[in-house]
């Protein structure tokens, strides 16, 4: 009998209430975090639709609106396509075998790693778009367009650096947990 089988048997044989309670709290915390992120995504989408919808209805589109509109026309549908396309994993009971738990958690970690990659691609895409917008406005725009393009560049640079810092920290944590669960999952 190898170590994985012994660990699996120990996991299934001893249902330690304290460990189950800890795991249950962790699952609940993950669910709340997921709900909070989805609420934030919905709020950002609603705010963007309201801001651009009001500007379009009033006919008062400023240079800032024109610079951000193409990005949101691509970003919002793309983001929601990935969110809605993502796998739905039913929260299973805590009494599953260690192998099943490990496989489920590894799938969640892979989804988290994919989301980090998408966030990094989106941040660098926004930075690239802001550089292109700055080049265009400095070649062909007036002072209003140039100042709006500089604000867009500053915000996109801050966002890209923030995502890079957060993403590298979070990626290391996810990979560390993934490697620890790999032996239980059998993958």
Coordinates of C-alpha atoms in Angstrom, one line a residue:
X1 CA 0.0 0.0 0.0
X2 CA 1.5 3.3 -1.0
X3 CA 1.3 6.6 0.8
X4 CA -1.6 8.0 -1.3
X5 CA -3.8 5.0 -0.5
X6 CA -3.0 5.3 3.2
X7 CA -3.8 9.0 3.1
X8 CA -7.0 8.4 1.3
X9 CA -8.0 5.7 3.7
X10 CA -7.2 7.9 6.7
X11 CA -9.2 10.8 5.1
X12 CA -12.2 8.5 4.6
X13 CA -12.0 6.7 7.9
X14 CA -11.6 9.6 10.3
X15 CA -14.1 12.4 9.9
X16 CA -12.5 14.8 12.4
X17 CA -15.2 17.4 13.2
X18 CA -12.7 20.2 13.6
X19 CA -11.1 19.5 10.2
X20 CA -14.6 19.3 8.6
X21 CA -15.6 22.6 10.2
X22 CA -12.4 24.2 9.0
X23 CA -13.0 22.9 5.5
X24 CA -16.6 24.0 5.6
X25 CA -15.6 27.6 6.6
X26 CA -13.1 27.6 3.8
X27 CA -15.7 26.5 1.3
X28 CA -18.1 29.2 2.6
X29 CA -15.4 31.9 2.4
X30 CA -14.6 30.9 -1.2
X31 CA -18.3 31.1 -2.1
X32 CA -18.6 34.6 -0.6
X33 CA -15.5 35.7 -2.4
X34 CA -16.9 34.3 -5.7
X35 CA -20.2 36.1 -5.1
X36 CA -18.5 39.4 -4.3
X37 CA -16.4 39.2 -7.4
X38 CA -19.5 38.5 -9.6
X39 CA -21.3 41.4 -7.9
X40 CA -18.4 43.7 -8.6
X41 CA -18.3 42.6 -12.3
X42 CA -22.1 43.2 -12.6
X43 CA -21.7 46.6 -11.0
X44 CA -18.8 47.6 -13.3
X45 CA -20.9 46.5 -16.3
X46 CA -24.0 48.4 -15.2
X47 CA -21.9 51.6 -14.5
X48 CA -20.2 51.4 -17.9
X49 CA -23.5 50.9 -19.7
X50 CA -25.1 53.8 -17.8
X51 CA -22.2 56.2 -18.4
X52 CA -21.9 55.4 -22.1
X53 CA -25.7 55.1 -22.6
X54 CA -26.3 58.5 -21.0
X55 CA -23.5 60.1 -23.1
X56 CA -24.9 58.6 -26.2
X57 CA -28.5 59.6 -25.4
X58 CA -27.4 63.2 -24.6
X59 CA -25.1 63.4 -27.6
X60 CA -22.4 64.8 -25.4
X61 CA -19.5 62.4 -26.0
X62 CA -16.3 63.8 -24.7
X63 CA -12.8 62.7 -25.8
X64 CA -12.7 60.4 -22.8
X65 CA -15.9 58.6 -23.9
X66 CA -14.5 58.2 -27.4
X67 CA -11.2 56.8 -26.2
X68 CA -12.9 54.3 -23.8
X69 CA -15.8 53.3 -25.9
X70 CA -13.9 50.9 -28.3
X71 CA -12.3 49.2 -25.3
X72 CA -15.6 48.6 -23.5
X73 CA -17.2 47.4 -26.7
X74 CA -14.7 44.7 -26.9
X75 CA -13.9 44.1 -23.2
X76 CA -17.4 43.8 -21.7
X77 CA -18.8 41.2 -24.2
X78 CA -15.6 39.3 -24.0
X79 CA -15.5 39.3 -20.2
X80 CA -19.0 38.1 -19.9
X81 CA -18.5 35.5 -22.6
X82 CA -15.7 33.9 -20.5
X83 CA -17.7 34.3 -17.2
X84 CA -20.8 32.7 -18.6
X85 CA -18.9 30.0 -20.4
X86 CA -17.0 29.0 -17.3
X87 CA -17.7 25.6 -15.8
X88 CA -20.3 25.4 -13.1
X89 CA -19.1 23.2 -10.3
X90 CA -21.7 22.0 -7.8
X91 CA -20.5 22.3 -4.3
X92 CA -20.3 18.7 -3.1
X93 CA -20.4 17.5 0.4
X94 CA -17.4 17.4 2.6
X95 CA -17.8 13.7 3.0
X96 CA -16.3 12.9 -0.4
X97 CA -13.2 10.9 -0.8
X98 CA -9.9 12.7 -0.7
X99 CA -9.3 11.8 -4.4
X100 CA -12.6 13.4 -5.4
X101 CA -12.0 16.5 -3.3
X102 CA -8.5 16.9 -4.7
X103 CA -9.7 16.6 -8.3
X104 CA -12.5 19.2 -7.7
X105 CA -10.1 21.6 -6.0
X106 CA -7.5 21.2 -8.7
X107 CA -10.2 22.1 -11.3
X108 CA -11.0 25.2 -9.3
X109 CA -7.3 26.1 -9.1
X110 CA -6.9 25.6 -12.9
X111 CA -9.9 27.9 -13.4
X112 CA -8.3 30.5 -11.1
X113 CA -5.0 30.3 -13.0
X114 CA -6.9 30.8 -16.3
X115 CA -8.7 33.8 -14.8
X116 CA -5.4 35.3 -13.8
X117 CA -4.0 34.8 -17.3
X118 CA -7.1 36.5 -18.8
X119 CA -6.8 39.4 -16.4
X120 CA -3.1 39.8 -17.4
X121 CA -3.9 39.7 -21.1
X122 CA -6.8 42.2 -20.6
X123 CA -4.5 44.6 -18.7
X124 CA -1.7 44.4 -21.2
X125 CA -4.3 44.8 -24.1
X126 CA -5.7 47.9 -22.4
X127 CA -2.1 49.3 -22.0
X128 CA -1.4 48.6 -25.7
X129 CA -4.7 50.3 -26.7
X130 CA -3.8 53.3 -24.5
X131 CA -0.4 53.6 -26.2
X132 CA -2.0 53.5 -29.6
X133 CA -4.6 56.0 -28.5
X134 CA -1.8 58.3 -27.2
X135 CA 0.1 58.1 -30.5
X136 CA -3.0 58.9 -32.5
X137 CA -4.1 61.8 -30.3
X138 CA -0.6 63.4 -30.1
X139 CA -0.3 63.2 -33.9
X140 CA -3.9 64.3 -34.8
X141 CA -5.7 65.5 -31.7
X142 CA -6.1 68.8 -29.8
X143 CA -5.3 69.4 -26.1
X144 CA -8.6 67.9 -24.9
X145 CA -7.9 64.6 -26.7
X146 CA -4.3 64.6 -25.6
X147 CA -5.1 65.1 -21.9
X148 CA -7.8 62.4 -22.1
X149 CA -5.4 60.0 -23.7
X150 CA -2.8 60.7 -21.0
X151 CA -5.3 59.9 -18.3
X152 CA -6.2 56.7 -20.1
X153 CA -2.5 55.8 -20.3
X154 CA -1.9 56.5 -16.7
X155 CA -4.8 54.5 -15.5
X156 CA -4.1 51.6 -17.8
X157 CA -0.4 51.6 -16.7
X158 CA -1.4 51.5 -13.0
X159 CA -3.9 48.8 -13.7
X160 CA -1.4 46.6 -15.6
X161 CA 1.2 47.0 -12.9
X162 CA -1.4 46.2 -10.2
X163 CA -2.6 43.1 -12.0
X164 CA 1.0 42.0 -12.6
X165 CA 1.9 42.3 -8.9
X166 CA -1.3 40.7 -7.7
X167 CA -1.2 38.1 -10.4
X168 CA 2.3 36.9 -9.6
X169 CA 1.6 36.7 -5.9
X170 CA -1.8 34.9 -6.4
X171 CA -0.3 32.6 -9.1
X172 CA 2.4 31.4 -6.8
X173 CA -0.2 30.6 -4.1
X174 CA -2.4 28.7 -6.5
X175 CA 0.4 26.7 -8.0
X176 CA 1.7 25.8 -4.5
X177 CA -1.7 24.5 -3.6
X178 CA -2.1 22.7 -6.9
X179 CA 1.2 20.9 -6.5
X180 CA 0.2 19.8 -3.0
X181 CA -3.1 18.4 -4.2
X182 CA -1.6 16.8 -7.3
X183 CA -0.7 13.5 -5.5
X184 CA -4.2 13.2 -4.1
X185 CA -5.9 13.9 -7.4
X186 CA -4.1 11.4 -9.4
X187 CA -3.6 13.8 -12.2

